[in-house]
Short mmCIF file of C-alpha atoms in Angstrom, two decimals:
data_model
loop_
_atom_site.label_atom_id
_atom_site.label_comp_id
_atom_site.label_asym_id
_atom_site.label_seq_id
_atom_site.Cartn_x
_atom_site.Cartn_y
_atom_site.Cartn_z
CA MET A 1 -0.11 -0.06 -0.02
CA ASP A 2 1.30 3.45 -0.94
CA ASN A 3 1.55 5.52 2.09
CA GLN A 4 2.93 8.56 0.37
CA SER A 5 0.94 11.83 1.00
CA TYR A 6 0.92 14.63 -1.49
CA TYR A 7 -0.63 17.04 0.98
CA TYR A 8 0.58 20.70 0.53
CA ASP A 9 1.16 22.38 3.78
CA TYR A 10 0.28 25.96 2.85
CA GLN A 11 2.24 28.64 4.60
CA LEU A 12 0.85 32.06 5.43
CA THR A 13 3.47 34.13 3.77
CA ILE A 14 3.67 37.70 2.55
CA ASP A 15 4.42 36.51 -1.24
CA LYS A 16 0.95 34.98 -1.09
CA ILE A 17 -0.66 38.31 -0.68
CA LEU A 18 1.16 39.77 -3.61
CA ASP A 19 0.15 36.77 -5.77
CA SER A 20 -3.51 36.93 -4.77
CA GLY A 21 -3.89 40.62 -5.25
CA CYS A 22 -2.35 40.77 -8.75
CA THR A 23 -4.22 37.59 -9.82
CA THR A 24 -7.50 38.83 -8.73
CA PHE A 25 -7.15 42.52 -9.35
CA PRO A 26 -4.57 42.67 -11.98
CA ASN A 27 -5.54 46.06 -13.41
CA GLN A 28 -6.02 47.88 -10.04
CA GLU A 29 -3.81 50.98 -9.49
CA ILE A 30 -0.74 51.95 -7.19
CA VAL A 31 0.03 55.56 -7.38
CA TYR A 32 3.17 57.44 -6.11
CA ARG A 33 2.43 60.94 -6.05
CA ASP A 34 2.18 62.29 -9.60
CA LEU A 35 5.56 60.35 -10.55
CA ARG A 36 4.76 56.80 -11.13
CA ARG A 37 1.85 54.41 -11.55
CA TYR A 38 1.60 50.77 -11.49
CA THR A 39 -1.09 48.07 -11.83
CA PHE A 40 -1.15 45.34 -9.32
CA SER A 41 0.30 43.18 -11.99
CA SER A 42 3.09 45.33 -13.08
CA PHE A 43 4.04 46.17 -9.55
CA SER A 44 4.19 42.30 -8.72
CA GLU A 45 6.67 41.76 -11.76
CA SER A 46 8.68 44.68 -10.52
CA VAL A 47 8.72 43.26 -6.92
CA LYS A 48 9.94 39.78 -8.47
CA ARG A 49 12.75 41.66 -10.49
CA LEU A 50 14.05 43.45 -7.22
CA LYS A 51 13.99 40.01 -5.46
CA THR A 52 16.31 38.86 -8.16
CA GLY A 53 18.57 41.91 -7.88
CA LEU A 54 18.77 41.59 -4.05
CA ARG A 55 19.57 37.98 -4.41
CA ARG A 56 22.24 38.37 -6.85
CA LEU A 57 23.79 41.22 -4.53
CA GLY A 58 24.10 38.56 -1.74
CA VAL A 59 21.10 38.78 0.22
CA ARG A 60 20.46 35.67 2.21
CA ARG A 61 17.67 34.27 4.32
CA GLY A 62 18.08 35.53 7.92
CA ASP A 63 19.71 38.93 6.80
CA ARG A 64 18.19 42.07 8.11
CA ILE A 65 17.91 44.82 5.74
CA GLY A 66 17.32 48.64 7.24
CA VAL A 67 15.26 51.08 5.13
CA ILE A 68 15.29 54.87 5.57
CA ASP A 69 12.66 56.47 3.44
CA TRP A 70 9.39 58.23 3.32
CA ASP A 71 6.11 56.78 2.04
CA THR A 72 7.12 55.73 -1.41
CA ASP A 73 6.55 53.19 -3.99
CA VAL A 74 10.23 51.98 -3.21
CA PHE A 75 9.35 51.32 0.22
CA LEU A 76 6.23 49.53 -0.85
CA HIS A 77 8.56 47.33 -3.17
CA LEU A 78 10.53 46.48 0.00
CA TYR A 79 7.46 45.65 2.16
CA TYR A 80 7.02 42.56 -0.25
CA ALA A 81 10.46 41.67 -1.64
CA ILE A 82 12.55 41.55 1.52
CA PRO A 83 10.40 39.14 3.51
CA SER A 84 9.57 37.22 0.43
CA LEU A 85 13.27 36.37 0.40
CA GLY A 86 13.15 34.91 3.76
CA SER A 87 14.90 38.22 5.17
CA THR A 88 13.68 40.78 7.58
CA LEU A 89 12.60 44.18 6.79
CA HIS A 90 13.91 46.82 9.36
CA THR A 91 11.79 49.97 8.96
CA VAL A 92 14.04 52.66 10.53
CA ASN A 93 12.26 55.55 12.43
CA ILE A 94 13.46 58.51 10.26
CA ARG A 95 12.12 60.88 12.86
CA TYR A 96 14.51 59.72 15.54
CA PRO A 97 17.48 61.95 16.41
CA PRO A 98 20.60 61.11 14.00
CA ASP A 99 22.34 59.25 17.04
CA LEU A 100 19.41 56.87 17.77
CA ILE A 101 18.73 56.12 14.02
CA ILE A 102 22.42 54.64 13.76
CA LYS A 103 22.05 53.14 17.23
CA THR A 104 18.83 51.10 16.15
CA ILE A 105 20.42 50.17 12.82
CA LEU A 106 23.55 48.81 14.63
CA GLN A 107 21.32 47.09 17.35
CA ALA A 108 19.36 45.31 14.47
CA GLU A 109 22.65 44.09 12.89
CA ASP A 110 21.32 45.27 9.48
CA LYS A 111 23.70 43.82 6.78
CA TYR A 112 22.17 45.96 4.14
CA LEU A 113 20.86 49.50 4.23
CA ILE A 114 18.60 50.95 1.66
CA VAL A 115 18.50 55.01 1.77
CA ARG A 116 16.59 57.69 -0.17
CA ASP A 117 19.09 60.40 -1.30
CA GLU A 118 18.12 63.04 0.83
CA PHE A 119 19.01 60.91 3.90
CA MET A 120 22.49 60.01 2.74
CA PRO A 121 24.19 63.04 4.63
CA LEU A 122 22.99 61.10 7.86
CA VAL A 123 24.78 58.00 6.43
CA GLU A 124 27.80 59.86 5.57
CA LYS A 125 28.26 61.60 9.04
CA ALA A 126 28.18 57.98 10.49
CA LYS A 127 30.37 56.21 8.01
CA ASN A 128 32.83 55.52 10.57
CA LEU A 129 30.30 53.62 12.66
CA ILE A 130 28.97 51.50 9.79
CA PRO A 131 30.28 47.96 10.24
CA PRO A 132 32.71 46.75 7.52
CA GLY A 133 31.01 44.73 4.77
CA MET A 134 27.53 46.48 5.38
CA LYS A 135 26.14 47.31 1.55
CA ILE A 136 24.39 50.72 1.09
CA ILE A 137 21.71 50.82 -1.60
CA THR A 138 20.49 54.30 -2.58
CA TYR A 139 18.05 55.91 -4.82
CA ASN A 140 16.25 59.01 -6.13
CA ASP A 141 13.02 59.64 -7.64
CA ASN A 142 14.58 60.45 -11.27
CA LYS A 143 16.58 57.20 -10.91
CA GLU A 144 19.91 58.64 -11.28
CA LYS A 145 22.89 57.28 -9.26
CA VAL A 146 23.13 59.15 -5.97
CA LYS A 147 26.54 60.92 -5.68
CA SER A 148 28.17 60.35 -2.21
CA ASP A 149 31.47 59.70 -0.74
CA VAL A 150 30.03 56.59 0.65
CA GLN A 151 29.99 53.66 -1.98
CA SER A 152 26.60 52.78 -3.00
CA ILE A 153 24.55 50.51 -5.32
CA ASN A 154 21.81 52.14 -7.33
CA PHE A 155 18.48 50.60 -6.22
CA TRP A 156 16.83 51.04 -9.64
CA ASP A 157 19.51 48.75 -11.23
CA LEU A 158 18.43 46.08 -9.18
CA ILE A 159 14.94 45.93 -10.77
CA GLU A 160 15.75 47.04 -14.38
CA SER A 161 18.64 44.77 -14.92
CA ASN A 162 17.07 41.45 -13.78
CA GLU A 163 14.39 39.05 -14.80
CA PRO A 164 11.60 38.24 -12.33
CA SER A 165 12.44 35.57 -9.65
CA GLU A 166 10.90 32.34 -9.04
CA PRO A 167 8.58 31.61 -6.11
CA GLU A 168 10.67 30.35 -2.98
CA GLU A 169 9.30 28.02 -0.37
CA LEU A 170 9.17 30.00 3.05
CA ASN A 171 8.13 28.94 6.49
CA GLU A 172 5.39 31.23 7.91
CA ARG A 173 7.08 31.45 11.18
CA THR A 174 10.06 33.12 9.68
CA GLU A 175 10.74 36.68 10.98
CA ALA A 176 9.36 39.30 8.43
CA THR A 177 9.81 42.60 9.94
CA LEU A 178 11.63 44.47 12.81
CA PHE A 179 11.33 47.96 13.92
CA PHE A 180 11.75 49.85 17.28
CA THR A 181 8.89 51.22 19.30
CA SER A 182 8.38 55.19 19.22
CA GLY A 183 9.82 55.45 22.81
CA THR A 184 7.07 57.41 24.26
CA THR A 185 7.53 55.54 27.59
CA GLY A 186 11.42 55.16 27.71
CA GLU A 187 14.06 53.97 25.25
CA PRO A 188 12.79 52.30 22.14
CA LYS A 189 12.40 48.55 22.25
CA GLY A 190 12.59 46.30 19.22
CA VAL A 191 9.96 44.16 18.24
CA SER A 192 9.53 41.51 15.36
CA PHE A 193 6.79 39.76 13.36
CA THR A 194 6.61 36.73 11.45
CA HIS A 195 4.96 36.11 8.11
CA ARG A 196 2.19 34.43 9.84
CA ASP A 197 1.50 37.38 12.08
CA LEU A 198 1.25 39.87 9.48
CA VAL A 199 -0.95 37.69 7.07
CA LEU A 200 -3.57 37.10 9.82
CA HIS A 201 -3.45 40.70 11.00
CA ALA A 202 -4.13 41.90 7.46
CA LEU A 203 -6.90 39.54 6.95
CA SER A 204 -8.55 40.54 10.17
CA VAL A 205 -8.18 44.30 9.34
CA SER A 206 -9.71 43.59 5.79
CA LEU A 207 -12.68 41.93 7.36
CA VAL A 208 -13.66 44.93 9.48
CA GLY A 209 -13.22 47.43 6.73
CA SER A 210 -16.16 46.29 5.18
CA ARG A 211 -18.50 46.90 8.26
CA PRO A 212 -20.49 50.08 8.85
CA PRO A 213 -19.82 52.88 9.14
CA ILE A 214 -16.53 52.38 7.21
CA ASN A 215 -18.17 50.38 4.50
CA ILE A 216 -14.96 49.85 2.09
CA SER A 217 -15.42 48.04 -0.99
CA SER A 218 -12.92 47.32 -4.07
CA SER A 219 -14.15 50.79 -5.61
CA ASP A 220 -12.81 52.69 -2.70
CA VAL A 221 -9.23 54.53 -2.81
CA TYR A 222 -6.68 54.34 0.11
CA LEU A 223 -4.46 57.10 1.01
CA ILE A 224 -2.79 55.98 4.31
CA LEU A 225 -1.14 58.77 6.47
CA VAL A 226 0.70 56.44 8.92
CA PRO A 227 4.48 56.66 8.21
CA MET A 228 5.52 53.20 6.64
CA PHE A 229 8.46 53.09 9.16
CA HIS A 230 5.79 53.03 11.96
CA VAL A 231 4.00 49.58 12.90
CA HIS A 232 3.44 48.43 9.17
CA ALA A 233 1.56 51.65 8.36
CA TRP A 234 -1.10 49.65 10.43
CA GLY A 235 -0.99 46.87 7.91
CA TYR A 236 -2.66 48.72 5.10
CA PRO A 237 0.44 48.06 2.57
CA TYR A 238 -0.85 44.51 2.90
CA VAL A 239 -4.58 45.08 3.34
CA PHE A 240 -4.90 47.00 0.14
CA MET A 241 -3.56 44.14 -1.87
CA ILE A 242 -5.84 41.56 -0.17
CA SER A 243 -8.82 43.75 -0.71
CA GLY A 244 -7.99 45.02 -4.27
CA ILE A 245 -8.29 48.54 -3.45
CA LYS A 246 -6.49 51.42 -5.26
CA TYR A 247 -3.45 52.67 -3.25
CA VAL A 248 -2.13 56.22 -3.25
CA LEU A 249 1.34 56.81 -1.71
CA PRO A 250 1.94 60.47 -0.61
CA GLY A 251 5.90 60.51 -0.15
CA LYS A 252 7.08 63.02 2.15
CA TYR A 253 4.03 64.65 3.92
CA ASP A 254 3.15 67.98 2.61
CA TYR A 255 -0.52 68.67 3.76
CA GLY A 256 -1.43 71.02 0.94
CA ASN A 257 -0.08 68.33 -1.71
CA ILE A 258 -2.01 65.73 0.07
CA LEU A 259 -5.15 67.37 -0.31
CA ARG A 260 -4.75 67.96 -3.98
CA LEU A 261 -3.60 64.36 -4.37
CA MET A 262 -6.83 63.26 -2.45
CA ASP A 263 -8.83 65.40 -4.90
CA LYS A 264 -7.18 64.15 -8.13
CA GLU A 265 -7.08 60.50 -7.08
CA LYS A 266 -10.51 60.59 -5.64
CA VAL A 267 -9.30 59.16 -2.21
CA THR A 268 -12.25 57.73 0.07
CA PHE A 269 -10.35 56.35 3.02
CA SER A 270 -7.29 57.19 5.13
CA ALA A 271 -5.92 56.21 8.66
CA MET A 272 -3.79 58.54 10.86
CA VAL A 273 -3.12 59.92 14.30
CA PRO A 274 -5.43 62.78 15.60
CA THR A 275 -2.75 65.41 15.06
CA ILE A 276 -2.84 64.64 11.23
CA LEU A 277 -6.42 64.85 10.72
CA TYR A 278 -6.21 68.13 12.66
CA LEU A 279 -3.53 69.55 10.43
CA LEU A 280 -5.64 68.55 7.16
CA ILE A 281 -8.87 70.12 8.25
CA THR A 282 -7.27 73.25 9.39
CA HIS A 283 -4.88 73.67 6.53
CA PRO A 284 -5.40 77.16 4.63
CA ASP A 285 -6.52 75.16 1.52
CA SER A 286 -8.83 73.14 3.15
CA GLN A 287 -11.88 75.05 2.23
CA SER A 288 -11.20 74.30 -1.58
CA PHE A 289 -11.65 70.45 -0.83
CA SER A 290 -14.99 70.35 0.96
CA HIS A 291 -16.23 68.06 -1.84
CA VAL A 292 -13.28 65.64 -0.87
CA PHE A 293 -13.98 65.72 2.75
CA LYS A 294 -17.64 64.65 2.10
CA ARG A 295 -16.73 61.23 0.65
CA TRP A 296 -13.95 60.64 3.26
CA ARG A 297 -13.83 57.99 5.79
CA VAL A 298 -10.84 58.08 8.48
CA VAL A 299 -9.84 55.73 10.97
CA ILE A 300 -8.04 57.22 14.01
CA GLY A 301 -5.43 55.49 16.05
CA GLY A 302 -2.15 55.94 17.69
CA SER A 303 -3.59 58.29 20.59
CA ALA A 304 -7.26 58.93 21.67
CA LEU A 305 -9.59 60.65 19.20
CA PRO A 306 -10.87 63.75 21.08
CA GLU A 307 -14.65 64.30 20.82
CA GLY A 308 -14.13 67.94 19.82
CA LEU A 309 -11.88 67.10 16.91
CA ALA A 310 -14.53 64.16 15.85
CA ARG A 311 -17.29 66.61 15.88
CA LYS A 312 -15.50 69.06 13.84
CA ALA A 313 -14.62 66.47 11.17
CA LYS A 314 -18.29 65.39 11.26
CA GLU A 315 -19.25 69.09 10.38
CA LEU A 316 -17.19 68.83 7.42
CA GLY A 317 -18.98 65.56 6.14
CA ILE A 318 -16.05 63.25 7.26
CA THR A 319 -17.00 59.83 8.77
CA VAL A 320 -14.48 59.14 11.55
CA VAL A 321 -13.94 56.24 13.43
CA GLY A 322 -11.45 55.56 16.21
CA GLY A 323 -9.28 52.46 16.62
CA TYR A 324 -6.56 51.09 19.22
CA GLY A 325 -3.38 49.26 19.09
CA LEU A 326 0.24 49.44 19.87
CA SER A 327 3.70 48.71 18.29
CA GLU A 328 3.81 45.24 20.16
CA THR A 329 0.34 44.04 18.45
CA ALA A 330 1.26 44.73 14.86
CA PRO A 331 -0.86 46.93 15.66
CA VAL A 332 -4.55 46.84 15.26
CA LEU A 333 -6.83 45.32 18.05
CA THR A 334 -9.82 47.18 17.95
CA VAL A 335 -11.84 49.54 15.42
CA GLY A 336 -15.12 51.42 16.09
CA PHE A 337 -17.34 49.73 13.57
CA TYR A 338 -20.94 48.97 14.42
CA ASN A 339 -21.64 45.65 16.30
CA SER A 340 -25.07 44.16 16.67
CA LEU A 341 -25.72 46.01 19.95
CA ILE A 342 -25.64 49.49 18.50
CA MET A 343 -26.63 48.84 14.84
CA ASN A 344 -30.18 50.12 15.57
CA SER A 345 -29.22 52.73 18.03
CA THR A 346 -29.78 56.63 17.57
CA GLU A 347 -27.22 58.24 15.26
CA ASP A 348 -25.82 60.17 18.05
CA GLN A 349 -25.30 56.93 20.23
CA LYS A 350 -23.63 55.32 17.11
CA PHE A 351 -21.38 58.28 16.75
CA MET A 352 -20.11 58.29 20.42
CA GLU A 353 -19.37 54.58 20.08
CA GLN A 354 -17.47 54.84 16.89
CA ILE A 355 -15.33 57.50 18.00
CA THR A 356 -14.22 55.32 21.26
CA ALA A 357 -11.13 53.04 20.91
CA GLY A 358 -13.64 50.48 19.22
CA THR A 359 -14.62 47.08 19.70
CA THR A 360 -12.26 43.98 18.98
CA ILE A 361 -11.58 42.88 15.43
CA PRO A 362 -11.55 38.88 14.52
CA LEU A 363 -9.15 36.79 16.54
CA VAL A 364 -8.51 39.39 19.42
CA GLU A 365 -9.12 38.61 23.05
CA LEU A 366 -9.06 41.79 25.29
CA LYS A 367 -9.96 42.21 28.92
CA VAL A 368 -9.45 44.88 31.42
CA ILE A 369 -7.77 43.78 34.76
CA ASP A 370 -6.88 45.25 38.22
CA PRO A 371 -3.14 45.67 37.96
CA ALA A 372 -2.68 44.49 41.50
CA THR A 373 -4.70 41.41 41.59
CA ASN A 374 -4.94 40.50 37.76
CA SER A 375 -8.71 39.99 38.37
CA VAL A 376 -11.01 40.91 35.58
CA VAL A 377 -12.50 44.38 35.91
CA LYS A 378 -16.37 44.85 35.04
CA GLY A 379 -19.05 47.58 35.26
CA LYS A 380 -17.03 50.34 33.55
CA LYS A 381 -14.40 50.27 36.24
CA ILE A 382 -10.97 51.36 35.00
CA GLY A 383 -8.06 48.76 34.83
CA GLU A 384 -5.17 47.72 32.53
CA ILE A 385 -5.90 46.45 29.01
CA VAL A 386 -4.26 43.00 28.36
CA VAL A 387 -4.66 41.06 25.16
CA ARG A 388 -4.21 37.93 23.24
CA SER A 389 -4.27 37.52 19.49
CA PRO A 390 -2.37 35.33 16.93
CA TRP A 391 -0.06 38.27 15.57
CA LEU A 392 1.41 39.96 18.76
CA THR A 393 5.11 40.21 19.24
CA LYS A 394 6.73 37.27 21.20
CA GLU A 395 9.37 39.41 22.79
CA TYR A 396 11.34 42.53 22.90
CA TYR A 397 14.46 42.04 20.94
CA LYS A 398 17.44 41.18 23.15
CA ASP A 399 15.66 42.12 26.41
CA LYS A 400 14.56 39.23 28.48
CA GLY A 401 13.62 41.16 31.55
CA LYS A 402 11.10 43.60 29.84
CA THR A 403 9.82 40.55 27.63
CA GLU A 404 8.71 38.66 30.98
CA LEU A 405 6.96 42.02 32.12
CA LEU A 406 5.23 42.20 28.75
CA TRP A 407 3.82 38.87 28.80
CA ARG A 408 3.21 38.08 32.47
CA GLY A 409 0.48 35.74 33.09
CA GLY A 410 0.14 34.65 29.43
CA TRP A 411 -1.50 37.98 28.38
CA LEU A 412 0.31 40.93 26.67
CA HIS A 413 0.13 43.94 29.01
CA THR A 414 -0.54 47.11 27.19
CA GLY A 415 0.35 49.29 29.93
CA ASP A 416 -2.74 51.57 29.04
CA MET A 417 -5.71 52.02 31.34
CA GLY A 418 -9.40 51.79 30.13
CA PHE A 419 -12.83 50.27 30.34
CA ILE A 420 -15.30 48.45 28.42
CA ASP A 421 -18.76 50.12 28.16
CA ASP A 422 -22.28 48.37 28.04
CA TYR A 423 -22.07 48.01 24.29
CA GLY A 424 -18.78 46.27 24.32
CA TYR A 425 -16.56 49.27 23.28
CA LEU A 426 -13.14 50.03 24.71
CA HIS A 427 -12.62 53.34 26.11
CA VAL A 428 -8.72 54.06 26.67
CA VAL A 429 -8.34 56.70 29.41
CA ASP A 430 -4.70 57.14 29.95
CA ARG A 431 -1.39 55.47 29.74
CA GLU A 432 -0.54 53.98 33.03
CA LYS A 433 2.75 56.21 33.20
CA ASP A 434 0.79 59.20 32.14
CA ALA A 435 -2.07 58.75 34.64
CA ILE A 436 -2.27 61.42 37.32
CA LYS A 437 -3.01 60.12 40.92
CA SER A 438 -4.23 63.12 43.06
CA GLY A 439 -5.36 62.50 46.52
CA GLY A 440 -4.96 58.89 46.17
CA GLU A 441 -7.43 58.79 42.98
CA PHE A 442 -6.83 58.53 39.44
CA ILE A 443 -7.61 61.54 37.07
CA PRO A 444 -7.87 59.97 33.53
CA THR A 445 -6.27 62.74 31.35
CA LEU A 446 -7.60 61.34 27.97
CA LEU A 447 -11.26 62.04 29.37
CA LEU A 448 -10.39 65.26 30.63
CA GLU A 449 -8.69 66.36 27.18
CA ASP A 450 -11.79 65.08 25.48
CA VAL A 451 -14.05 67.32 27.34
CA ILE A 452 -11.73 70.37 27.10
CA SER A 453 -11.66 69.60 23.31
CA LEU A 454 -15.43 70.36 23.25
CA HIS A 455 -14.86 74.09 23.82
CA PRO A 456 -15.42 75.97 20.54
CA ASN A 457 -11.98 77.87 20.91
CA VAL A 458 -10.01 74.86 21.65
CA SER A 459 -8.06 73.64 18.67
CA GLN A 460 -5.68 71.06 20.58
CA VAL A 461 -5.21 70.11 24.02
CA ALA A 462 -3.04 67.98 26.20
CA VAL A 463 -3.19 67.30 29.91
CA VAL A 464 -0.14 66.25 32.29
CA GLY A 465 0.40 66.04 36.08
CA ILE A 466 2.86 67.95 37.97
CA ASN A 467 4.19 67.03 41.61
CA ASP A 468 1.91 68.62 44.38
CA GLU A 469 2.98 68.69 48.16
CA LYS A 470 -0.74 68.36 49.25
CA TRP A 471 -2.39 66.10 46.55
CA GLY A 472 0.73 64.21 45.16
CA GLU A 473 0.00 65.22 41.69
CA ARG A 474 -2.38 67.98 40.14
CA PRO A 475 -3.25 68.49 36.30
CA ILE A 476 -2.00 71.25 34.05
CA ALA A 477 -3.57 71.71 30.53
CA PHE A 478 -1.70 72.87 27.53
CA ILE A 479 -4.12 74.35 24.95
CA VAL A 480 -3.58 75.60 21.51
CA PRO A 481 -6.39 78.14 21.10
CA ASN A 482 -8.69 78.71 18.15
CA GLY A 483 -9.41 82.41 18.58
CA LYS A 484 -9.67 84.47 21.86
CA VAL A 485 -10.18 82.48 24.94
CA SER A 486 -9.11 82.85 28.54
CA GLU A 487 -8.46 80.62 31.37
CA ASP A 488 -11.83 81.92 33.01
CA GLU A 489 -13.63 80.93 30.16
CA ILE A 490 -12.42 77.42 30.15
CA ARG A 491 -12.99 77.01 33.90
CA GLN A 492 -16.65 78.11 33.51
CA PHE A 493 -16.91 75.78 30.53
CA LEU A 494 -15.67 72.68 32.58
CA GLN A 495 -18.05 73.69 35.57
CA VAL A 496 -20.87 73.25 33.10
CA LYS A 497 -19.25 69.85 32.16
CA VAL A 498 -19.12 69.05 35.99
CA ASN A 499 -22.98 70.11 36.43
CA GLU A 500 -23.70 67.63 33.47
CA GLY A 501 -21.75 64.79 35.08
CA ARG A 502 -19.11 64.48 32.36
CA ILE A 503 -15.99 65.08 34.82
CA GLN A 504 -15.47 65.44 38.53
CA LYS A 505 -15.05 68.94 39.91
CA TRP A 506 -11.65 67.99 41.42
CA TRP A 507 -10.52 67.06 37.80
CA ILE A 508 -10.37 70.73 36.76
CA PRO A 509 -6.76 71.48 36.02
CA ASP A 510 -4.99 73.79 38.40
CA LYS A 511 -3.37 75.72 35.51
CA PHE A 512 -4.03 76.56 31.78
CA ILE A 513 -1.02 77.10 29.50
CA PHE A 514 -1.71 78.52 26.10
CA VAL A 515 0.72 77.58 23.30
CA SER A 516 0.87 78.07 19.71
CA SER A 517 1.68 74.25 19.00
CA LEU A 518 2.29 71.12 20.99
CA PRO A 519 5.47 69.32 20.77
CA LEU A 520 5.14 65.85 18.90
CA THR A 521 6.90 62.62 19.17
CA SER A 522 8.64 60.86 16.06
CA THR A 523 5.21 59.37 15.13
CA ASN A 524 3.25 62.54 15.47
CA LYS A 525 1.52 61.73 18.83
CA ILE A 526 1.57 64.67 21.47
CA ASP A 527 4.94 64.41 23.49
CA LYS A 528 3.74 64.40 27.27
CA LYS A 529 7.29 63.95 28.36
CA MET A 530 8.22 67.26 26.87
CA LEU A 531 5.09 68.77 28.17
CA ARG A 532 5.86 67.64 31.70
CA ASP A 533 9.36 69.19 31.38
CA MET A 534 7.79 72.59 30.21
CA ALA A 535 5.42 72.41 33.27
CA LYS A 536 8.32 72.34 35.56
CA LYS A 537 9.80 75.43 34.33
#
């Protein structure tokens, strides 16, 4: 009897995403600014030529390749080509200080570095730190060789002088990506993800995109405003290919140009942090693009979506939805789509739920616990958010101690504080390290910011705690005003919210500081560490 099995053990690898997209949607478009266009089919062939070029250059399985670039078609090629070789894509955070950029490249042990021309001065200054044998690949948009005193290989030659590669058999547990966290709560930590992690994450994000009020279909057009160096641009460089959706790449962020690109390419969907949404809807040219806003759906993550900003966006016709995740989770865990509990609710109730952190996407387990006892917290009581899903990072790179803290008890500890409401939606109220403990009780800064943001003359707000001899800590609010507003007006406004039951009276900040802008982290989140330093002066 013949016991031979011909079963094929199908592996969930990134090359399968590319093959599926170009097979089912061969004529769908990828657009890089006004410079280059591809069909899914021609993009796939270009990626396979690049794979051949990288392999001939010497790239081997297990090699790590750092990329220093904006949101470009080159970066998109590398999202597919590098993991499909069995190598690791290291997305370098270009908004780090130069010393930290080099530190992460060295820590990752990159063997190759792919650099856009305008970032070459950084590499030139650090050439004495670059390990012997590291190969530098450079490019510019006009495809000419980049002039530099550091020897380099022209990226475009790797595509244009090679034939498409043949498929390679890969194990889905192979490391596909590595990057370092934004460092908002300390030194950046390395996190990595496998092919299987990223494929399952992309499939789950794709599923919720079709649910109301997002309602994405293959006739939509994506322009994602999450930097490609940051947490896989929330997975959308893979989601669009799975879903067959036109994909527009903005390059370096220029908000006036982004508005024009949205108009020209008929963009209908974006994802971003709240700061980017604010900068777009308050841009001097924004009034000329009111017709664009009326068809636009936006998912907001990275930090909490203030209700005031959400309502301003709604007035412009924008459908805005909240979401939640972090670097360690690839990142998406929850999105503010409608579940069955609110589907038949009033429009205002739906709106209030869709701008929370959202409800879990498929294959995510999430609970809120008491940090002291690890027992589950219910009834809207605030606790720490812990999660499980099949795409979470397994460890912090070369840091056993922090890994054990991250995964204590078999759940990934987010370090975020929140609660789950009666409809099953998550409300993130603070980072554990940002929460203000005043008189033995917590003041949730995100909830307080949310209420302050509702004042018509407040554009942006951030609340931090400072030491207080009597109470331990007290809140201070930094406000970017929209027109004339005084501290007394803000206090009176907040007293009304106290009377309405929105906040507690003792939450009202002791001091209000009016500023022209708020400092941002490398991922465009408000930098509360810097604000705390400013508050001490």
